[in-house]
Short mmCIF file of C-alpha atoms and ligand atoms in Angstrom, two decimals:
data_model
loop_
_atom_site.label_atom_id
_atom_site.label_comp_id
_atom_site.label_asym_id
_atom_site.label_seq_id
_atom_site.Cartn_x
_atom_site.Cartn_y
_atom_site.Cartn_z
CA MET A 167 71.41 -85.35 -19.23
CA LYS A 168 70.95 -81.62 -19.49
CA THR A 169 71.10 -79.98 -16.10
CA LEU A 170 69.17 -76.94 -15.04
CA ALA A 171 71.01 -73.87 -13.82
CA ALA A 172 70.86 -73.65 -10.02
CA ASP A 173 68.36 -70.84 -10.03
CA PRO A 174 67.38 -69.89 -13.54
CA LEU A 175 64.80 -67.27 -12.60
CA VAL A 176 66.62 -65.77 -9.62
CA ARG A 177 63.93 -65.76 -6.97
CA THR A 178 64.57 -62.43 -5.35
CA HIS A 179 61.17 -60.88 -5.00
CA ALA A 180 59.61 -57.54 -4.21
CA LEU A 181 56.20 -56.47 -2.98
CA ARG A 182 53.95 -54.33 -5.15
CA CYS A 183 50.83 -52.47 -4.08
CA VAL A 184 47.74 -53.70 -5.92
CA LEU A 185 46.27 -50.18 -5.95
CA CYS A 186 49.01 -47.57 -6.49
CA GLY A 187 51.70 -49.91 -7.87
CA ALA A 188 54.41 -48.71 -5.46
CA VAL A 189 57.13 -51.34 -4.97
CA GLN A 190 58.73 -52.08 -1.60
CA ARG A 191 61.15 -54.72 -0.28
CA GLU A 192 59.95 -54.87 3.33
CA ALA A 193 56.57 -56.34 4.19
CA GLY A 194 55.95 -54.49 7.45
CA ARG A 195 53.82 -56.10 10.16
CA LEU A 196 50.51 -55.66 8.37
CA PHE A 197 51.65 -56.36 4.80
CA ARG A 198 50.28 -53.05 3.55
CA CYS A 199 51.57 -50.48 1.07
CA SER A 200 53.63 -47.84 2.83
CA GLU A 201 52.20 -45.22 0.42
CA CYS A 202 48.45 -45.92 0.35
CA ASN A 203 47.84 -48.79 2.83
CA GLU A 204 46.39 -51.22 0.24
CA LEU A 205 47.35 -54.91 0.01
CA LEU A 206 50.62 -56.04 -1.52
CA GLU A 207 51.41 -58.79 -4.00
CA VAL A 208 54.67 -60.65 -4.54
CA ILE A 209 56.47 -59.89 -7.80
CA TYR A 210 59.67 -61.33 -9.27
CA PRO A 211 61.46 -58.56 -11.17
CA GLU A 212 64.18 -60.84 -12.59
CA TRP A 213 61.71 -63.11 -14.36
CA GLU A 214 61.53 -60.87 -17.41
CA ALA A 215 65.16 -61.43 -18.33
CA ALA A 216 65.20 -65.16 -17.62
CA ALA A 217 61.77 -66.34 -18.76
CA GLY A 218 63.27 -68.39 -21.62
CA ASN A 219 64.47 -71.04 -19.16
CA ALA A 220 60.99 -71.81 -17.93
CA GLY A 221 60.39 -74.65 -20.40
CA GLU A 222 62.80 -76.84 -18.45
CA PHE A 223 60.69 -76.63 -15.32
CA LYS A 224 58.09 -79.16 -16.42
CA LYS A 225 60.65 -81.96 -16.43
CA LEU A 226 62.35 -80.78 -13.25
CA TRP A 227 59.04 -80.66 -11.35
CA GLN A 228 58.06 -84.08 -12.63
CA ASP A 229 61.43 -85.56 -11.64
CA ARG A 230 61.03 -84.21 -8.11
CA ARG A 231 57.96 -86.41 -7.65
CA LEU A 232 60.38 -89.34 -7.29
CA SER A 233 62.43 -87.59 -4.62
CA THR A 234 61.83 -88.09 -0.90
CA ALA A 235 63.45 -84.80 0.20
CA PRO A 236 60.77 -82.84 2.10
CA GLN A 237 60.98 -79.80 -0.16
CA ASP A 238 60.50 -82.01 -3.23
CA ALA A 239 57.68 -84.08 -1.70
CA SER A 240 55.74 -80.91 -0.86
CA GLY A 241 53.22 -79.91 -3.53
CA VAL A 242 54.21 -76.32 -2.81
CA TRP A 243 57.99 -76.36 -2.65
CA ARG A 244 58.31 -78.72 -5.59
CA TYR A 245 57.58 -75.57 -7.64
CA ARG A 246 60.07 -73.44 -5.71
CA GLU A 247 61.50 -71.83 -8.85
CA LEU A 248 58.31 -69.75 -8.92
CA LEU A 249 58.24 -68.96 -5.18
CA PRO A 250 60.16 -66.61 -2.88
CA GLN A 251 63.54 -68.05 -2.02
CA VAL A 252 63.60 -69.80 1.36
CA SER A 253 66.49 -71.98 2.47
CA ALA A 254 65.69 -75.67 3.07
CA GLU A 255 66.30 -75.35 6.84
CA HIS A 256 63.49 -72.78 7.13
CA ILE A 257 60.90 -74.66 5.09
CA VAL A 258 57.97 -75.89 7.21
CA SER A 259 56.09 -78.63 5.41
CA LEU A 260 53.53 -81.27 6.31
CA GLY A 261 53.51 -82.68 2.79
CA GLU A 262 50.80 -80.25 1.61
CA GLY A 263 49.47 -80.21 -1.94
CA ASN A 264 49.61 -83.29 -4.17
CA THR A 265 45.82 -83.39 -4.03
CA PRO A 266 43.68 -85.48 -6.39
CA LEU A 267 41.79 -84.32 -9.46
CA PHE A 268 38.63 -86.42 -9.57
CA GLN A 269 36.27 -87.02 -12.49
CA LEU A 270 32.74 -85.97 -11.53
CA LYS A 271 30.86 -88.29 -13.85
CA ARG A 272 27.37 -88.14 -12.38
CA PRO A 273 27.23 -84.37 -11.87
CA ALA A 274 28.68 -83.97 -15.39
CA GLN A 275 25.96 -86.16 -16.85
CA ALA A 276 23.24 -84.31 -14.96
CA LEU A 277 24.53 -80.98 -16.30
CA GLY A 278 25.18 -82.21 -19.86
CA LEU A 279 28.91 -81.48 -19.58
CA ASN A 280 31.61 -83.58 -21.23
CA HIS A 281 34.49 -82.83 -18.96
CA LEU A 282 33.96 -82.02 -15.28
CA LEU A 283 36.72 -82.45 -12.70
CA ALA A 284 37.07 -81.67 -9.01
CA LYS A 285 40.39 -80.58 -7.52
CA HIS A 286 39.95 -81.73 -3.93
CA LEU A 287 41.97 -79.49 -1.65
CA GLY A 288 40.24 -81.06 1.33
CA MET A 289 42.80 -83.86 0.95
CA ASN A 290 45.50 -81.64 2.44
CA PRO A 291 47.15 -82.42 5.83
CA THR A 292 44.63 -80.42 7.88
CA GLY A 293 41.75 -80.98 5.48
CA SER A 294 41.59 -77.69 3.60
CA PHE A 295 43.30 -75.59 0.92
CA LYS A 296 44.83 -73.39 3.60
CA ASP A 297 47.81 -75.71 4.04
CA SER A 298 49.62 -74.76 0.82
CA GLY A 299 49.53 -71.09 1.70
CA MET A 300 50.40 -71.82 5.29
CA SER A 301 53.53 -73.76 4.38
CA ALA A 302 54.76 -70.80 2.31
CA ALA A 303 53.91 -68.06 4.83
CA ILE A 304 55.06 -69.84 7.97
CA SER A 305 58.36 -70.68 6.27
CA MET A 306 58.78 -66.94 5.61
CA ALA A 307 57.97 -66.33 9.30
CA ARG A 308 60.63 -68.82 10.35
CA ALA A 309 63.17 -67.31 7.94
CA GLY A 310 62.32 -63.90 9.46
CA GLY A 311 63.05 -65.17 12.99
CA PHE A 312 59.44 -65.15 14.29
CA SER A 313 58.37 -67.65 16.94
CA PHE A 314 54.76 -66.53 17.49
CA VAL A 315 52.11 -66.55 14.75
CA GLY A 316 48.40 -65.78 14.65
CA CYS A 317 45.29 -65.49 12.51
CA ALA A 318 41.61 -64.63 12.54
CA SER A 319 39.55 -67.37 11.02
CA THR A 320 36.22 -68.93 10.17
CA GLY A 321 37.91 -72.19 11.16
CA ASN A 322 40.11 -73.66 8.45
CA THR A 323 42.89 -71.09 8.61
CA SER A 324 43.05 -71.55 12.37
CA ALA A 325 43.37 -75.33 12.03
CA SER A 326 46.16 -74.89 9.52
CA VAL A 327 47.99 -72.16 11.47
CA ALA A 328 47.83 -74.27 14.62
CA ALA A 329 49.20 -77.38 12.90
CA TYR A 330 52.03 -75.67 11.01
CA ALA A 331 53.02 -73.62 14.07
CA ALA A 332 53.10 -76.77 16.19
CA HIS A 333 55.20 -78.56 13.58
CA ALA A 334 57.61 -75.62 13.41
CA GLY A 335 57.85 -75.40 17.21
CA MET A 336 56.18 -71.98 17.26
CA LYS A 337 53.44 -70.55 19.47
CA SER A 338 50.11 -69.67 17.85
CA VAL A 339 46.98 -67.71 18.69
CA VAL A 340 43.72 -67.87 16.72
CA PHE A 341 40.83 -65.36 16.83
CA LEU A 342 37.48 -67.05 16.08
CA PRO A 343 33.91 -65.71 15.76
CA ALA A 344 32.25 -67.43 18.75
CA GLY A 345 29.44 -69.78 17.78
CA HIS A 346 30.22 -69.67 14.07
CA VAL A 347 33.06 -72.17 13.72
CA SER A 348 32.31 -75.84 13.15
CA ALA A 349 33.20 -78.23 15.95
CA GLY A 350 35.69 -80.12 13.80
CA LYS A 351 37.73 -77.03 13.00
CA LEU A 352 37.65 -75.79 16.58
CA ALA A 353 38.79 -79.21 17.77
CA GLN A 354 41.74 -79.14 15.37
CA ALA A 355 43.01 -75.77 16.65
CA LEU A 356 42.71 -77.03 20.24
CA GLU A 357 44.43 -80.34 19.56
CA TYR A 358 47.34 -78.70 17.74
CA GLY A 359 47.84 -76.52 20.83
CA ALA A 360 46.92 -73.01 19.65
CA VAL A 361 45.70 -70.38 22.10
CA VAL A 362 42.05 -70.30 20.99
CA LEU A 363 40.17 -67.01 21.52
CA GLN A 364 36.45 -67.22 20.80
CA LEU A 365 35.31 -63.64 20.38
CA ARG A 366 31.86 -62.06 20.30
CA ARG A 367 32.56 -60.65 16.82
CA ASP A 368 32.14 -61.84 13.25
CA PHE A 369 35.15 -62.86 11.13
CA ASP A 370 35.64 -59.34 9.81
CA GLY A 371 35.68 -58.02 13.40
CA CYS A 372 38.16 -60.72 14.47
CA LEU A 373 40.55 -59.80 11.65
CA LYS A 374 40.34 -56.10 12.51
CA LEU A 375 41.12 -56.84 16.16
CA LEU A 376 44.05 -59.12 15.32
CA GLN A 377 45.55 -56.42 13.10
CA GLU A 378 45.38 -53.99 16.04
CA VAL A 379 47.19 -56.54 18.21
CA VAL A 380 49.83 -57.27 15.58
CA GLU A 381 50.73 -53.60 15.32
CA ILE A 382 51.91 -53.56 18.92
CA PHE A 383 52.71 -57.18 19.76
CA PRO A 384 55.25 -59.38 17.89
CA VAL A 385 52.83 -61.91 16.39
CA TYR A 386 53.40 -62.77 12.73
CA LEU A 387 50.14 -62.26 10.83
CA LEU A 388 49.08 -65.36 8.90
CA ASN A 389 45.81 -64.21 7.37
CA SER A 390 45.66 -63.98 3.61
CA VAL A 391 46.42 -60.25 3.72
CA ASN A 392 49.92 -61.76 4.03
CA PRO A 393 50.91 -62.06 0.34
CA TYR A 394 53.13 -65.08 0.98
CA ARG A 395 49.99 -67.12 1.75
CA LEU A 396 48.91 -66.51 -1.83
CA GLU A 397 52.29 -67.61 -3.18
CA GLY A 398 51.71 -71.03 -1.62
CA GLN A 399 48.09 -71.18 -2.71
CA LYS A 400 48.94 -70.29 -6.31
CA THR A 401 50.73 -73.65 -6.66
CA VAL A 402 47.28 -75.25 -6.92
CA ALA A 403 47.12 -73.70 -10.39
CA PHE A 404 50.48 -75.32 -11.19
CA GLU A 405 49.20 -78.70 -9.98
CA ILE A 406 45.99 -78.48 -11.99
CA ALA A 407 47.94 -77.59 -15.14
CA GLU A 408 50.45 -80.37 -14.52
CA GLN A 409 47.72 -82.94 -13.80
CA MET A 410 46.03 -81.95 -17.07
CA LYS A 411 49.31 -82.38 -18.96
CA TRP A 412 49.66 -78.61 -19.30
CA SER A 413 46.43 -78.15 -21.23
CA VAL A 414 44.37 -75.95 -18.93
CA PRO A 415 40.57 -76.21 -18.50
CA ASP A 416 38.18 -73.63 -19.93
CA HIS A 417 36.82 -72.83 -16.45
CA VAL A 418 37.98 -73.00 -12.85
CA ILE A 419 35.17 -72.38 -10.36
CA LEU A 420 35.62 -71.90 -6.63
CA PRO A 421 33.89 -70.50 -3.56
CA GLY A 422 34.82 -67.03 -2.33
CA GLY A 423 34.99 -65.65 1.21
CA ASN A 424 37.87 -63.31 1.98
CA LEU A 425 38.68 -63.69 -1.76
CA ALA A 426 42.33 -64.68 -1.44
CA ASN A 427 42.07 -68.13 -2.94
CA CYS A 428 40.60 -66.99 -6.26
CA SER A 429 43.26 -64.27 -6.33
CA ALA A 430 45.99 -66.85 -5.72
CA LEU A 431 44.73 -69.27 -8.36
CA GLY A 432 44.45 -66.45 -10.86
CA LYS A 433 47.98 -65.33 -10.07
CA GLY A 434 49.25 -68.88 -10.56
CA PHE A 435 47.65 -69.35 -13.96
CA LEU A 436 48.63 -65.87 -15.14
CA GLU A 437 52.26 -66.48 -14.14
CA LEU A 438 52.35 -69.83 -15.95
CA HIS A 439 50.98 -68.10 -19.03
CA HIS A 440 53.45 -65.24 -18.73
CA LEU A 441 56.33 -67.72 -18.59
CA GLY A 442 55.03 -69.63 -21.60
CA LEU A 443 54.23 -72.84 -19.69
CA ILE A 444 50.56 -72.79 -20.73
CA SER A 445 49.05 -71.36 -23.89
CA ARG A 446 45.99 -69.68 -22.33
CA VAL A 447 44.41 -69.07 -18.93
CA PRO A 448 41.12 -70.55 -17.70
CA LYS A 449 38.20 -68.30 -16.85
CA ILE A 450 38.19 -68.12 -13.05
CA SER A 451 34.74 -67.70 -11.51
CA VAL A 452 33.85 -67.13 -7.87
CA ILE A 453 30.73 -68.38 -6.13
CA GLN A 454 29.38 -66.78 -2.95
CA ALA A 455 26.50 -67.64 -0.65
CA GLU A 456 23.52 -65.30 -1.17
CA GLY A 457 23.83 -64.15 2.44
CA ALA A 458 27.54 -63.38 2.11
CA ASN A 459 27.78 -61.88 -1.36
CA PRO A 460 29.89 -58.70 -1.28
CA LEU A 461 31.79 -59.55 -4.47
CA VAL A 462 28.63 -60.36 -6.41
CA ARG A 463 27.04 -57.07 -5.32
CA THR A 464 30.23 -55.13 -6.04
CA MET A 465 30.53 -56.52 -9.57
CA ARG A 466 26.85 -56.08 -10.36
CA GLU A 467 26.34 -52.68 -8.82
CA ASN A 468 29.54 -50.84 -9.71
CA GLY A 469 31.59 -53.12 -11.97
CA GLY A 470 34.18 -53.82 -9.25
CA ARG A 471 35.15 -50.20 -8.56
CA GLN A 472 34.24 -49.99 -4.88
CA LEU A 473 33.57 -52.80 -2.40
CA ILE A 474 30.02 -53.06 -1.09
CA PRO A 475 30.39 -54.78 2.33
CA VAL A 476 27.44 -56.80 3.67
CA ASN A 477 26.39 -58.26 7.02
CA ALA A 478 27.25 -61.86 6.26
CA GLU A 479 25.02 -64.80 7.16
CA THR A 480 25.26 -68.35 5.82
CA ARG A 481 25.36 -71.89 7.17
CA ALA A 482 28.46 -72.38 5.02
CA THR A 483 30.38 -70.81 7.90
CA ALA A 484 33.76 -70.95 6.13
CA ILE A 485 32.60 -68.19 3.76
CA ARG A 486 30.56 -66.15 6.24
CA ILE A 487 32.51 -62.99 5.37
CA GLY A 488 31.02 -59.59 4.51
CA ASN A 489 34.07 -57.34 4.11
CA PRO A 490 36.63 -59.35 2.11
CA ALA A 491 40.20 -58.09 2.39
CA SER A 492 41.34 -59.30 -1.04
CA TRP A 493 38.44 -57.90 -3.06
CA ARG A 494 40.65 -55.76 -5.31
CA LYS A 495 42.83 -58.75 -6.18
CA ALA A 496 39.73 -60.84 -6.91
CA VAL A 497 38.21 -58.20 -9.20
CA ALA A 498 41.52 -58.01 -11.08
CA VAL A 499 41.54 -61.80 -11.55
CA LEU A 500 37.93 -61.93 -12.77
CA LYS A 501 38.78 -59.22 -15.31
CA ALA A 502 42.13 -60.67 -16.41
CA THR A 503 40.70 -64.16 -16.95
CA ALA A 504 37.22 -63.13 -18.21
CA GLY A 505 35.62 -65.03 -15.33
CA THR A 506 32.46 -64.11 -13.48
CA CYS A 507 30.84 -64.33 -10.08
CA GLU A 508 27.53 -65.83 -9.00
CA GLN A 509 25.57 -66.33 -5.81
CA VAL A 510 23.76 -69.43 -4.57
CA SER A 511 21.11 -70.03 -1.92
CA GLU A 512 21.45 -72.13 1.22
CA ALA A 513 19.21 -74.78 -0.35
CA GLU A 514 21.30 -74.86 -3.53
CA ILE A 515 24.49 -75.34 -1.48
CA ALA A 516 22.89 -78.16 0.53
CA THR A 517 21.68 -79.96 -2.62
CA ALA A 518 25.05 -79.65 -4.36
CA LYS A 519 26.81 -80.89 -1.24
CA SER A 520 24.71 -84.02 -0.98
CA GLU A 521 25.18 -84.68 -4.72
CA LEU A 522 28.97 -84.59 -4.27
CA GLY A 523 28.62 -86.87 -1.27
CA ALA A 524 26.45 -89.26 -3.26
CA ASP A 525 29.23 -89.42 -5.86
CA GLY A 526 31.65 -90.59 -3.17
CA ILE A 527 33.59 -87.33 -3.20
CA GLY A 528 32.16 -85.24 -0.36
CA CYS A 529 33.26 -81.80 0.84
CA GLU A 530 32.36 -79.15 3.39
CA PRO A 531 29.41 -76.79 2.74
CA ALA A 532 31.40 -73.81 1.41
CA SER A 533 33.11 -76.04 -1.15
CA ALA A 534 29.80 -77.27 -2.51
CA ALA A 535 28.98 -73.68 -3.52
CA SER A 536 31.22 -74.32 -6.53
CA LEU A 537 28.92 -77.05 -7.90
CA ALA A 538 25.81 -75.05 -7.02
CA GLY A 539 27.30 -72.08 -8.89
CA LEU A 540 28.30 -74.20 -11.87
CA LYS A 541 24.66 -75.23 -12.30
CA LYS A 542 23.70 -71.56 -12.61
CA LEU A 543 26.55 -70.81 -14.99
CA VAL A 544 25.50 -73.72 -17.22
CA ALA A 545 21.88 -72.51 -17.15
CA SER A 546 22.95 -68.98 -18.12
CA GLY A 547 25.13 -70.27 -20.97
CA PHE A 548 28.37 -68.92 -19.46
CA VAL A 549 29.63 -72.52 -19.27
CA LYS A 550 28.96 -74.44 -22.51
CA PRO A 551 28.45 -78.20 -22.83
CA ALA A 552 31.78 -78.73 -24.62
CA ASP A 553 33.76 -76.70 -22.06
CA SER A 554 36.14 -78.40 -19.63
CA VAL A 555 35.53 -77.36 -16.03
CA VAL A 556 37.50 -77.79 -12.81
CA LEU A 557 35.59 -77.24 -9.57
CA VAL A 558 37.79 -76.45 -6.60
CA LEU A 559 36.63 -78.27 -3.46
CA THR A 560 38.24 -76.32 -0.67
CA GLY A 561 37.55 -78.39 2.45
CA HIS A 562 37.06 -81.96 3.62
CA MET A 563 33.62 -83.40 4.30
CA LEU A 564 34.46 -84.15 7.96
CA LYS A 565 35.18 -80.49 8.69
CA ASP A 566 31.49 -79.93 9.37
CA ALA A 567 29.81 -83.19 10.34
CA ASP A 568 26.98 -81.37 12.18
CA TYR A 569 25.80 -79.84 8.91
CA ILE A 570 25.51 -83.32 7.40
CA LEU A 571 23.77 -84.82 10.39
CA LYS A 572 21.17 -82.04 10.28
CA ALA A 573 20.70 -82.34 6.51
CA GLN A 574 20.49 -86.12 6.53
CA GLY A 575 18.43 -86.17 9.75
CA GLU A 576 15.53 -88.20 8.45
CA ARG A 577 17.87 -91.01 7.41
CA PHE A 578 18.99 -91.33 11.01
CA ALA A 579 17.22 -94.39 12.29
CA GLU A 580 16.41 -94.71 15.98
CA PRO A 581 18.61 -97.34 17.66
CA MET A 582 16.91 -100.65 17.11
CA ASP A 583 16.94 -104.21 18.31
CA ALA A 584 16.89 -106.48 15.31
CA ASP A 585 17.83 -109.92 14.10
CA ALA A 586 19.21 -110.84 10.67
CA ARG A 587 15.71 -111.44 9.25
CA GLY A 588 14.51 -108.03 10.42
CA ILE A 589 17.51 -106.32 8.80
CA ILE A 590 17.08 -108.18 5.51
CA LYS A 591 13.41 -107.19 5.44
CA ARG A 592 14.42 -103.57 5.96
CA LEU A 593 17.00 -103.70 3.15
CA GLU A 594 14.45 -105.28 0.81
CA GLN A 595 12.00 -102.47 1.59
CA LEU A 596 14.66 -99.80 1.04
CA TYR A 597 15.86 -101.24 -2.26
CA ALA A 598 12.46 -102.37 -3.56
CA GLY A 599 12.39 -101.84 -7.31
CA ASN A 600 16.15 -101.31 -7.66
N1 F0G B 217 36.25 -72.63 1.36
C1 F0G B 217 36.65 -72.93 2.59
C2 F0G B 217 36.47 -74.32 3.05
C3 F0G B 217 37.21 -71.94 3.43
O1 F0G B 217 37.61 -72.25 4.65
C4 F0G B 217 37.34 -70.61 2.93
C5 F0G B 217 37.91 -69.56 3.75
C6 F0G B 217 36.92 -70.37 1.61
C7 F0G B 217 36.38 -71.39 0.86
C8 F0G B 217 37.06 -69.03 0.99
O2 F0G B 217 38.38 -68.74 0.65
O3 F0G B 217 38.62 -66.64 1.92
O4 F0G B 217 40.28 -67.27 0.20
O5 F0G B 217 37.96 -66.59 -0.46
N2 F0G B 217 38.20 -69.69 4.97
C9 F0G B 217 38.92 -68.71 5.78
C10 F0G B 217 39.25 -69.28 7.15
C11 F0G B 217 38.38 -67.35 5.77
O6 F0G B 217 39.43 -68.50 8.09
O7 F0G B 217 39.37 -70.48 7.28
P1 F0G B 217 38.85 -67.22 0.57
#
């Protein structure tokens, strides 16, 4: 059997500024360009010379699915040829990734689409897409000798940080906007043992404050301004392509908050294309809540040149973000993949969410924005009936049970005393005519 060279692409990496293009080796505490203070992205300078070897990866990655070694069982580290090099002893994994790609038959039928799939990232260890990025970034933290990590969060990042830190034997602190984090997510951070700070600030304010702390206190910053988070999250693109036998969909649609996830997915698909592993890239489109729509406004009002921050308000608390850190990366991905962005109302999110639930899939409110947005993109003709579409469902249904209980309130029966006959009568009434 032909064997693969130990490290065909040589995974030394560098960090490049997404605005001025300056390249640096050191990340610094805030992961910002030392020239102009913009965000950085991970690049792999040696790839150019070695790209011809990439064809062998498909078999290697498939073979690793049979291995029980933790770095092979992880849906992130299985693709380690395309990630920063981290030695096995520093890898922190909870078996993230490996999430299902469901057929959405009923929603497809309702929309007149032939091929509609949902990549359910809520099936990760802590119930959201954050885990793939967290495994990558916290492994970098461990390799760098850190023992204390932190994040600001609308809830999911904090759950993930707390779990991965606990698993790695590290301390963690999470900054949360008081009153705007679902009970489930808050409970996770507490149970995993993080120091939980509920602050009288919104998410954007929490992130600003954490960055001030990180500058003077040795906490490793795990928000998605950390470019290694995106390296983990980009592996979702690899999984989608692999699950579709390397024929990519026409569209990938996902919700946007701080705008790192769309940036990561775009990076993943663009890298696969660059290496010749896929023949084209999907259009990546971002959906925001109407009350938290800075990207939509920015694209519509100035074509993506300058961010228009907003005062965010939405019941989809995961994406209640008005000043997204990764907006430049997101604009670049929309442009490079010919995707678009769209906004949806609270009612549209609620309807889409219950439709996904009724299909047996379920997700948290922010995730349902992707289906709500798809409906609009079909209506506008941006998505055509023959197109194949993957919706990214970012969080698990149980992340925000309160939202469901409020929405489904009228189906909550009062406690009742009943015998078998009474119950049968009730069922007959409910299903009369069906
Ligand atoms: N969906 C869910 C369920 C989320 O938790 C988030 C972000 C997003 C979508 C948006 O992703 O920020 O990369 O554009 N949650 C972050 C958090 C902000 O703190 O948990 P994004």
